[in-house]
Amino acid sequence: MKAIWNNQIVAESADTIIIENNHYFPPESINSTYFKDSGTSSSCHWKGTAHYKTLVVEGAVNKDAAWYYPEPSALAKGIAGYYAFWKGVKIED
């Protein structure tokens, strides 16, 4: 699977985990060059606290377009550190 934004592959992996129709990409599959800390977080009642990253590709900024759970709840421990995307990031096979 590939996560694509602004015509660039920001993550690519054959081993994503699908939860609630979102592909979660392993941390080693992201191109960290495009990921910047955003300081945003949110809470999921069963996964825990999500932290967000802003994508910056060729000068274009997509605020909080990626999220991950650095310390998920026991129910979601399999996605610790994995990244999912929204806000126009295309997920393709």
mmCIF file of N, CA, C and O in Angstrom:
data_model
loop_
_atom_site.group_PDB
_atom_site.id
_atom_site.type_symbol
_atom_site.label_atom_id
_atom_site.label_comp_id
_atom_site.label_asym_id
_atom_site.label_seq_id
_atom_site.Cartn_x
_atom_site.Cartn_y
_atom_site.Cartn_z
ATOM 1 N N MET A 1 0.839 -1.180 0.000
ATOM 2 C CA MET A 1 0.000 0.000 0.000
ATOM 3 C C MET A 1 0.885 1.244 0.000
ATOM 4 O O MET A 1 1.989 1.221 0.531
ATOM 5 N N LYS A 2 0.349 2.293 -0.599
ATOM 6 C CA LYS A 2 1.058 3.571 -0.648
ATOM 7 C C LYS A 2 0.154 4.673 -0.127
ATOM 8 O O LYS A 2 -1.042 4.708 -0.429
ATOM 9 N N ALA A 3 0.733 5.574 0.642
ATOM 10 C CA ALA A 3 0.060 6.803 1.043
ATOM 11 C C ALA A 3 0.692 7.911 0.209
ATOM 12 O O ALA A 3 1.913 8.114 0.249
ATOM 13 N N ILE A 4 -0.148 8.620 -0.550
ATOM 14 C CA ILE A 4 0.350 9.617 -1.498
ATOM 15 C C ILE A 4 -0.310 10.961 -1.219
ATOM 16 O O ILE A 4 -1.531 11.059 -1.084
ATOM 17 N N TRP A 5 0.513 11.984 -1.149
ATOM 18 C CA TRP A 5 -0.004 13.343 -1.030
ATOM 19 C C TRP A 5 0.892 14.296 -1.817
ATOM 20 O O TRP A 5 2.117 14.168 -1.778
ATOM 21 N N ASN A 6 0.261 15.207 -2.535
ATOM 22 C CA ASN A 6 0.969 16.184 -3.372
ATOM 23 C C ASN A 6 1.943 15.476 -4.324
ATOM 24 O O ASN A 6 3.077 15.900 -4.498
ATOM 25 N N ASN A 7 1.464 14.372 -4.899
ATOM 26 C CA ASN A 7 2.200 13.582 -5.898
ATOM 27 C C ASN A 7 3.475 12.926 -5.365
ATOM 28 O O ASN A 7 4.351 12.564 -6.141
ATOM 29 N N GLN A 8 3.585 12.768 -4.055
ATOM 30 C CA GLN A 8 4.739 12.098 -3.459
ATOM 31 C C GLN A 8 4.270 10.953 -2.568
ATOM 32 O O GLN A 8 3.255 11.055 -1.885
ATOM 33 N N ILE A 9 5.024 9.876 -2.576
ATOM 34 C CA ILE A 9 4.742 8.753 -1.676
ATOM 35 C C ILE A 9 5.304 9.121 -0.303
ATOM 36 O O ILE A 9 6.508 9.297 -0.146
ATOM 37 N N VAL A 10 4.413 9.256 0.666
ATOM 38 C CA VAL A 10 4.847 9.618 2.026
ATOM 39 C C VAL A 10 5.011 8.387 2.909
ATOM 40 O O VAL A 10 5.663 8.449 3.948
ATOM 41 N N ALA A 11 4.395 7.257 2.497
ATOM 42 C CA ALA A 11 4.557 5.984 3.212
ATOM 43 C C ALA A 11 4.257 4.852 2.239
ATOM 44 O O ALA A 11 3.413 4.999 1.350
ATOM 45 N N GLU A 12 4.952 3.724 2.419
ATOM 46 C CA GLU A 12 4.726 2.563 1.548
ATOM 47 C C GLU A 12 5.048 1.286 2.308
ATOM 48 O O GLU A 12 6.118 1.176 2.916
ATOM 49 N N SER A 13 4.090 0.346 2.284
ATOM 50 C CA SER A 13 4.289 -0.910 2.998
ATOM 51 C C SER A 13 3.344 -1.989 2.479
ATOM 52 O O SER A 13 2.208 -1.699 2.109
ATOM 53 N N ALA A 14 3.817 -3.217 2.502
ATOM 54 C CA ALA A 14 2.966 -4.372 2.191
ATOM 55 C C ALA A 14 2.308 -4.907 3.457
ATOM 56 O O ALA A 14 1.509 -5.830 3.403
ATOM 57 N N ASP A 15 2.639 -4.319 4.604
ATOM 58 C CA ASP A 15 2.165 -4.829 5.896
ATOM 59 C C ASP A 15 1.381 -3.792 6.692
ATOM 60 O O ASP A 15 1.670 -3.550 7.868
ATOM 61 N N THR A 16 0.384 -3.174 6.077
ATOM 62 C CA THR A 16 -0.454 -2.248 6.832
ATOM 63 C C THR A 16 -1.470 -3.030 7.657
ATOM 64 O O THR A 16 -1.763 -4.189 7.369
ATOM 65 N N ILE A 17 -1.992 -2.383 8.677
ATOM 66 C CA ILE A 17 -3.040 -2.962 9.511
ATOM 67 C C ILE A 17 -4.288 -2.115 9.291
ATOM 68 O O ILE A 17 -4.230 -0.884 9.413
ATOM 69 N N ILE A 18 -5.408 -2.750 8.966
ATOM 70 C CA ILE A 18 -6.643 -2.007 8.721
ATOM 71 C C ILE A 18 -7.515 -2.029 9.974
ATOM 72 O O ILE A 18 -7.867 -3.088 10.483
ATOM 73 N N ILE A 19 -7.836 -0.828 10.448
ATOM 74 C CA ILE A 19 -8.746 -0.651 11.585
ATOM 75 C C ILE A 19 -9.700 0.484 11.228
ATOM 76 O O ILE A 19 -9.254 1.566 10.829
ATOM 77 N N GLU A 20 -10.985 0.211 11.358
ATOM 78 C CA GLU A 20 -12.018 1.207 11.072
ATOM 79 C C GLU A 20 -11.815 1.838 9.689
ATOM 80 O O GLU A 20 -11.884 3.049 9.521
ATOM 81 N N ASN A 21 -11.533 1.004 8.704
ATOM 82 C CA ASN A 21 -11.332 1.411 7.305
ATOM 83 C C ASN A 21 -10.111 2.294 7.070
ATOM 84 O O ASN A 21 -10.000 2.928 6.027
ATOM 85 N N ASN A 22 -9.201 2.362 8.019
ATOM 86 C CA ASN A 22 -7.953 3.106 7.850
ATOM 87 C C ASN A 22 -6.786 2.137 7.776
ATOM 88 O O ASN A 22 -6.704 1.207 8.580
ATOM 89 N N HIS A 23 -5.881 2.373 6.825
ATOM 90 C CA HIS A 23 -4.642 1.604 6.754
ATOM 91 C C HIS A 23 -3.634 2.258 7.693
ATOM 92 O O HIS A 23 -3.343 3.449 7.557
ATOM 93 N N TYR A 24 -3.111 1.491 8.629
ATOM 94 C CA TYR A 24 -2.054 1.952 9.525
ATOM 95 C C TYR A 24 -0.724 1.410 8.996
ATOM 96 O O TYR A 24 -0.553 0.203 8.860
ATOM 97 N N PHE A 25 0.196 2.338 8.704
ATOM 98 C CA PHE A 25 1.494 1.997 8.124
ATOM 99 C C PHE A 25 2.546 1.875 9.223
ATOM 100 O O PHE A 25 2.605 2.727 10.121
ATOM 101 N N PRO A 26 3.397 0.843 9.140
ATOM 102 C CA PRO A 26 4.452 0.689 10.152
ATOM 103 C C PRO A 26 5.367 1.917 10.167
ATOM 104 O O PRO A 26 5.578 2.557 9.130
ATOM 105 N N PRO A 27 5.930 2.241 11.328
ATOM 106 C CA PRO A 27 6.760 3.450 11.428
ATOM 107 C C PRO A 27 7.945 3.458 10.475
ATOM 108 O O PRO A 27 8.337 4.519 9.977
ATOM 109 N N GLU A 28 8.502 2.292 10.193
ATOM 110 C CA GLU A 28 9.666 2.251 9.287
ATOM 111 C C GLU A 28 9.274 2.468 7.823
ATOM 112 O O GLU A 28 10.138 2.625 6.966
ATOM 113 N N SER A 29 7.991 2.499 7.530
ATOM 114 C CA SER A 29 7.540 2.652 6.143
ATOM 115 C C SER A 29 7.302 4.103 5.742
ATOM 116 O O SER A 29 7.065 4.393 4.574
ATOM 117 N N ILE A 30 7.358 5.029 6.704
ATOM 118 C CA ILE A 30 7.098 6.425 6.355
ATOM 119 C C ILE A 30 8.379 7.109 5.880
ATOM 120 O O ILE A 30 9.479 6.742 6.280
ATOM 121 N N ASN A 31 8.210 8.100 5.023
ATOM 122 C CA ASN A 31 9.328 8.933 4.599
ATOM 123 C C ASN A 31 9.356 10.133 5.542
ATOM 124 O O ASN A 31 8.647 11.124 5.333
ATOM 125 N N SER A 32 10.147 10.046 6.598
ATOM 126 C CA SER A 32 10.131 11.035 7.678
ATOM 127 C C SER A 32 10.484 12.443 7.208
ATOM 128 O O SER A 32 10.192 13.416 7.900
ATOM 129 N N THR A 33 11.082 12.563 6.023
ATOM 130 C CA THR A 33 11.400 13.877 5.465
ATOM 131 C C THR A 33 10.158 14.751 5.368
ATOM 132 O O THR A 33 10.224 15.962 5.531
ATOM 133 N N TYR A 34 9.002 14.129 5.127
ATOM 134 C CA TYR A 34 7.761 14.866 4.901
ATOM 135 C C TYR A 34 6.937 15.092 6.175
ATOM 136 O O TYR A 34 5.916 15.758 6.128
ATOM 137 N N PHE A 35 7.348 14.543 7.302
ATOM 138 C CA PHE A 35 6.554 14.575 8.534
ATOM 139 C C PHE A 35 7.126 15.579 9.532
ATOM 140 O O PHE A 35 8.303 15.524 9.862
ATOM 141 N N LYS A 36 6.260 16.467 10.006
ATOM 142 C CA LYS A 36 6.660 17.470 11.001
ATOM 143 C C LYS A 36 5.720 17.371 12.201
ATOM 144 O O LYS A 36 4.514 17.166 12.041
ATOM 145 N N ASP A 37 6.264 17.551 13.402
ATOM 146 C CA ASP A 37 5.437 17.531 14.605
ATOM 147 C C ASP A 37 4.407 18.647 14.536
ATOM 148 O O ASP A 37 4.694 19.743 14.051
ATOM 149 N N SER A 38 3.201 18.361 15.029
ATOM 150 C CA SER A 38 2.167 19.393 15.011
ATOM 151 C C SER A 38 1.726 19.812 16.407
ATOM 152 O O SER A 38 1.147 20.872 16.564
ATOM 153 N N GLY A 39 1.932 18.986 17.402
ATOM 154 C CA GLY A 39 1.491 19.310 18.744
ATOM 155 C C GLY A 39 0.026 18.987 19.012
ATOM 156 O O GLY A 39 -0.460 19.161 20.118
ATOM 157 N N THR A 40 -0.682 18.516 17.988
ATOM 158 C CA THR A 40 -2.100 18.182 18.138
ATOM 159 C C THR A 40 -2.250 16.758 18.659
ATOM 160 O O THR A 40 -1.489 15.878 18.267
ATOM 161 N N SER A 41 -3.249 16.553 19.502
ATOM 162 C CA SER A 41 -3.582 15.203 19.953
ATOM 163 C C SER A 41 -5.092 15.094 20.072
ATOM 164 O O SER A 41 -5.807 16.091 20.107
ATOM 165 N N SER A 42 -5.570 13.855 20.096
ATOM 166 C CA SER A 42 -7.002 13.594 20.300
ATOM 167 C C SER A 42 -7.121 12.265 21.031
ATOM 168 O O SER A 42 -6.158 11.511 21.150
ATOM 169 N N SER A 43 -8.324 11.977 21.502
ATOM 170 C CA SER A 43 -8.533 10.769 22.278
ATOM 171 C C SER A 43 -9.574 9.875 21.629
ATOM 172 O O SER A 43 -10.606 10.349 21.163
ATOM 173 N N CYS A 44 -9.287 8.592 21.589
ATOM 174 C CA CYS A 44 -10.222 7.573 21.111
ATOM 175 C C CYS A 44 -10.581 6.709 22.314
ATOM 176 O O CYS A 44 -9.693 6.280 23.059
ATOM 177 N N HIS A 45 -11.859 6.423 22.473
ATOM 178 C CA HIS A 45 -12.300 5.688 23.662
ATOM 179 C C HIS A 45 -11.703 4.289 23.778
ATOM 180 O O HIS A 45 -11.591 3.754 24.863
ATOM 181 N N TRP A 46 -11.289 3.681 22.646
ATOM 182 C CA TRP A 46 -10.721 2.338 22.776
ATOM 183 C C TRP A 46 -9.270 2.228 22.325
ATOM 184 O O TRP A 46 -8.591 1.267 22.678
ATOM 185 N N LYS A 47 -8.745 3.220 21.581
ATOM 186 C CA LYS A 47 -7.347 3.148 21.144
ATOM 187 C C LYS A 47 -6.410 3.971 22.007
ATOM 188 O O LYS A 47 -5.223 3.689 22.076
ATOM 189 N N GLY A 48 -6.926 5.019 22.645
ATOM 190 C CA GLY A 48 -6.089 5.862 23.487
ATOM 191 C C GLY A 48 -5.870 7.230 22.871
ATOM 192 O O GLY A 48 -6.714 7.735 22.138
ATOM 193 N N THR A 49 -4.719 7.833 23.164
ATOM 194 C CA THR A 49 -4.409 9.180 22.695
ATOM 195 C C THR A 49 -3.620 9.130 21.395
ATOM 196 O O THR A 49 -2.551 8.524 21.323
ATOM 197 N N ALA A 50 -4.177 9.791 20.374
ATOM 198 C CA ALA A 50 -3.506 9.904 19.078
ATOM 199 C C ALA A 50 -2.716 11.203 19.032
ATOM 200 O O ALA A 50 -3.146 12.227 19.562
ATOM 201 N N HIS A 51 -1.566 11.132 18.402
ATOM 202 C CA HIS A 51 -0.745 12.318 18.148
ATOM 203 C C HIS A 51 -0.684 12.506 16.634
ATOM 204 O O HIS A 51 -0.720 11.536 15.882
ATOM 205 N N TYR A 52 -0.570 13.768 16.209
ATOM 206 C CA TYR A 52 -0.647 14.087 14.786
ATOM 207 C C TYR A 52 0.663 14.615 14.244
ATOM 208 O O TYR A 52 1.480 15.159 14.978
ATOM 209 N N LYS A 53 0.825 14.453 12.944
ATOM 210 C CA LYS A 53 1.953 15.012 12.210
ATOM 211 C C LYS A 53 1.394 15.811 11.035
ATOM 212 O O LYS A 53 0.362 15.464 10.453
ATOM 213 N N THR A 54 2.079 16.868 10.696
ATOM 214 C CA THR A 54 1.746 17.669 9.534
ATOM 215 C C THR A 54 2.641 17.223 8.385
ATOM 216 O O THR A 54 3.833 16.993 8.583
ATOM 217 N N LEU A 55 2.050 17.076 7.209
ATOM 218 C CA LEU A 55 2.835 16.727 6.030
ATOM 219 C C LEU A 55 3.281 18.007 5.324
ATOM 220 O O LEU A 55 2.476 18.923 5.129
ATOM 221 N N VAL A 56 4.553 18.048 4.950
ATOM 222 C CA VAL A 56 5.100 19.163 4.177
ATOM 223 C C VAL A 56 5.813 18.555 2.978
ATOM 224 O O VAL A 56 6.828 17.874 3.122
ATOM 225 N N VAL A 57 5.224 18.765 1.798
ATOM 226 C CA VAL A 57 5.759 18.196 0.558
ATOM 227 C C VAL A 57 5.912 19.308 -0.469
ATOM 228 O O VAL A 57 4.930 19.941 -0.859
ATOM 229 N N GLU A 58 7.147 19.546 -0.875
ATOM 230 C CA GLU A 58 7.454 20.561 -1.882
ATOM 231 C C GLU A 58 6.811 21.902 -1.538
ATOM 232 O O GLU A 58 6.220 22.571 -2.383
ATOM 233 N N GLY A 59 6.898 22.285 -0.275
ATOM 234 C CA GLY A 59 6.389 23.563 0.180
ATOM 235 C C GLY A 59 4.911 23.587 0.539
ATOM 236 O O GLY A 59 4.438 24.522 1.174
ATOM 237 N N ALA A 60 4.163 22.562 0.129
ATOM 238 C CA ALA A 60 2.737 22.482 0.460
ATOM 239 C C ALA A 60 2.583 21.855 1.844
ATOM 240 O O ALA A 60 3.275 20.905 2.190
ATOM 241 N N VAL A 61 1.651 22.388 2.634
ATOM 242 C CA VAL A 61 1.450 21.953 4.018
ATOM 243 C C VAL A 61 0.057 21.355 4.180
ATOM 244 O O VAL A 61 -0.933 21.950 3.753
ATOM 245 N N ASN A 62 -0.011 20.168 4.792
ATOM 246 C CA ASN A 62 -1.282 19.510 5.097
ATOM 247 C C ASN A 62 -1.278 19.249 6.607
ATOM 248 O O ASN A 62 -0.776 18.229 7.082
ATOM 249 N N LYS A 63 -1.851 20.208 7.351
ATOM 250 C CA LYS A 63 -1.791 20.164 8.820
ATOM 251 C C LYS A 63 -2.543 18.960 9.378
ATOM 252 O O LYS A 63 -3.678 18.694 8.998
ATOM 253 N N ASP A 64 -1.874 18.252 10.277
ATOM 254 C CA ASP A 64 -2.459 17.118 11.003
ATOM 255 C C ASP A 64 -2.999 16.029 10.081
ATOM 256 O O ASP A 64 -3.983 15.362 10.400
ATOM 257 N N ALA A 65 -2.361 15.795 8.960
ATOM 258 C CA ALA A 65 -2.842 14.816 7.970
ATOM 259 C C ALA A 65 -2.501 13.374 8.339
ATOM 260 O O ALA A 65 -3.049 12.443 7.757
ATOM 261 N N ALA A 66 -1.609 13.184 9.290
ATOM 262 C CA ALA A 66 -1.235 11.831 9.725
ATOM 263 C C ALA A 66 -1.397 11.750 11.236
ATOM 264 O O ALA A 66 -1.195 12.732 11.946
ATOM 265 N N TRP A 67 -1.808 10.570 11.719
ATOM 266 C CA TRP A 67 -1.881 10.371 13.164
ATOM 267 C C TRP A 67 -1.326 9.010 13.528
ATOM 268 O O TRP A 67 -1.231 8.116 12.702
ATOM 269 N N TYR A 68 -0.943 8.894 14.790
ATOM 270 C CA TYR A 68 -0.392 7.637 15.303
ATOM 271 C C TYR A 68 -0.631 7.570 16.801
ATOM 272 O O TYR A 68 -0.940 8.574 17.444
ATOM 273 N N TYR A 69 -0.516 6.380 17.326
ATOM 274 C CA TYR A 69 -0.698 6.132 18.758
ATOM 275 C C TYR A 69 0.635 5.641 19.322
ATOM 276 O O TYR A 69 0.979 4.470 19.174
ATOM 277 N N PRO A 70 1.420 6.529 19.951
ATOM 278 C CA PRO A 70 2.715 6.084 20.484
ATOM 279 C C PRO A 70 2.571 5.088 21.629
ATOM 280 O O PRO A 70 3.416 4.210 21.797
ATOM 281 N N GLU A 71 1.497 5.240 22.424
ATOM 282 C CA GLU A 71 1.242 4.332 23.547
ATOM 283 C C GLU A 71 -0.247 4.000 23.577
ATOM 284 O O GLU A 71 -0.985 4.480 24.447
ATOM 285 N N PRO A 72 -0.702 3.158 22.647
ATOM 286 C CA PRO A 72 -2.133 2.848 22.594
ATOM 287 C C PRO A 72 -2.580 1.989 23.778
ATOM 288 O O PRO A 72 -1.756 1.430 24.496
ATOM 289 N N SER A 73 -3.887 1.898 23.920
ATOM 290 C CA SER A 73 -4.455 1.037 24.959
ATOM 291 C C SER A 73 -4.114 -0.418 24.650
ATOM 292 O O SER A 73 -3.669 -0.750 23.542
ATOM 293 N N ALA A 74 -4.352 -1.282 25.602
ATOM 294 C CA ALA A 74 -4.089 -2.716 25.416
ATOM 295 C C ALA A 74 -4.869 -3.280 24.235
ATOM 296 O O ALA A 74 -4.379 -4.156 23.515
ATOM 297 N N LEU A 75 -6.073 -2.766 24.000
ATOM 298 C CA LEU A 75 -6.887 -3.247 22.879
ATOM 299 C C LEU A 75 -6.277 -2.928 21.512
ATOM 300 O O LEU A 75 -6.548 -3.606 20.532
ATOM 301 N N ALA A 76 -5.464 -1.874 21.451
ATOM 302 C CA ALA A 76 -4.901 -1.431 20.168
ATOM 303 C C ALA A 76 -3.378 -1.536 20.125
ATOM 304 O O ALA A 76 -2.735 -0.930 19.277
ATOM 305 N N LYS A 77 -2.801 -2.346 21.008
ATOM 306 C CA LYS A 77 -1.338 -2.397 21.114
ATOM 307 C C LYS A 77 -0.647 -2.773 19.805
ATOM 308 O O LYS A 77 0.498 -2.407 19.572
ATOM 309 N N GLY A 78 -1.346 -3.449 18.892
ATOM 310 C CA GLY A 78 -0.755 -3.848 17.612
ATOM 311 C C GLY A 78 -0.448 -2.713 16.669
ATOM 312 O O GLY A 78 0.302 -2.873 15.708
ATOM 313 N N ILE A 79 -1.011 -1.513 16.941
ATOM 314 C CA ILE A 79 -0.737 -0.376 16.054
ATOM 315 C C ILE A 79 0.159 0.672 16.725
ATOM 316 O O ILE A 79 0.247 1.811 16.253
ATOM 317 N N ALA A 80 0.844 0.302 17.778
ATOM 318 C CA ALA A 80 1.744 1.248 18.445
ATOM 319 C C ALA A 80 2.751 1.809 17.449
ATOM 320 O O ALA A 80 3.488 1.065 16.807
ATOM 321 N N GLY A 81 2.745 3.130 17.290
ATOM 322 C CA GLY A 81 3.692 3.788 16.392
ATOM 323 C C GLY A 81 3.319 3.760 14.926
ATOM 324 O O GLY A 81 4.008 4.352 14.107
ATOM 325 N N TYR A 82 2.246 3.076 14.568
ATOM 326 C CA TYR A 82 1.815 3.002 13.163
ATOM 327 C C TYR A 82 1.076 4.286 12.781
ATOM 328 O O TYR A 82 0.409 4.898 13.615
ATOM 329 N N TYR A 83 1.173 4.669 11.501
ATOM 330 C CA TYR A 83 0.593 5.917 11.008
ATOM 331 C C TYR A 83 -0.606 5.665 10.103
ATOM 332 O O TYR A 83 -0.572 4.781 9.246
ATOM 333 N N ALA A 84 -1.638 6.482 10.284
ATOM 334 C CA ALA A 84 -2.799 6.485 9.395
ATOM 335 C C ALA A 84 -2.958 7.906 8.852
ATOM 336 O O ALA A 84 -2.358 8.860 9.375
ATOM 337 N N PHE A 85 -3.766 8.046 7.811
ATOM 338 C CA PHE A 85 -3.843 9.319 7.091
ATOM 339 C C PHE A 85 -5.272 9.717 6.766
ATOM 340 O O PHE A 85 -6.154 8.868 6.653
ATOM 341 N N TRP A 86 -5.464 11.006 6.566
ATOM 342 C CA TRP A 86 -6.720 11.573 6.091
ATOM 343 C C TRP A 86 -6.403 12.902 5.430
ATOM 344 O O TRP A 86 -5.265 13.130 5.038
ATOM 345 N N LYS A 87 -7.384 13.785 5.281
ATOM 346 C CA LYS A 87 -7.204 15.124 4.712
ATOM 347 C C LYS A 87 -6.592 15.079 3.317
ATOM 348 O O LYS A 87 -5.627 15.794 3.015
ATOM 349 N N GLY A 88 -7.145 14.222 2.467
ATOM 350 C CA GLY A 88 -6.717 14.198 1.067
ATOM 351 C C GLY A 88 -5.543 13.303 0.750
ATOM 352 O O GLY A 88 -5.126 13.240 -0.415
ATOM 353 N N VAL A 89 -5.004 12.607 1.725
ATOM 354 C CA VAL A 89 -3.922 11.655 1.453
ATOM 355 C C VAL A 89 -4.563 10.421 0.818
ATOM 356 O O VAL A 89 -5.459 9.815 1.400
ATOM 357 N N LYS A 90 -4.101 10.065 -0.373
ATOM 358 C CA LYS A 90 -4.661 8.910 -1.083
ATOM 359 C C LYS A 90 -3.951 7.636 -0.650
ATOM 360 O O LYS A 90 -2.721 7.606 -0.544
ATOM 361 N N ILE A 91 -4.743 6.605 -0.415
ATOM 362 C CA ILE A 91 -4.189 5.292 -0.094
ATOM 363 C C ILE A 91 -4.457 4.398 -1.295
ATOM 364 O O ILE A 91 -5.602 4.210 -1.698
ATOM 365 N N GLU A 92 -3.380 3.895 -1.905
ATOM 366 C CA GLU A 92 -3.483 3.079 -3.117
ATOM 367 C C GLU A 92 -2.709 1.779 -2.956
ATOM 368 O O GLU A 92 -1.715 1.725 -2.241
ATOM 369 N N ASP A 93 -3.173 0.782 -3.675
ATOM 370 C CA ASP A 93 -2.506 -0.512 -3.680
ATOM 371 C C ASP A 93 -1.335 -0.496 -4.644
ATOM 372 O O ASP A 93 -1.319 0.181 -5.618
#
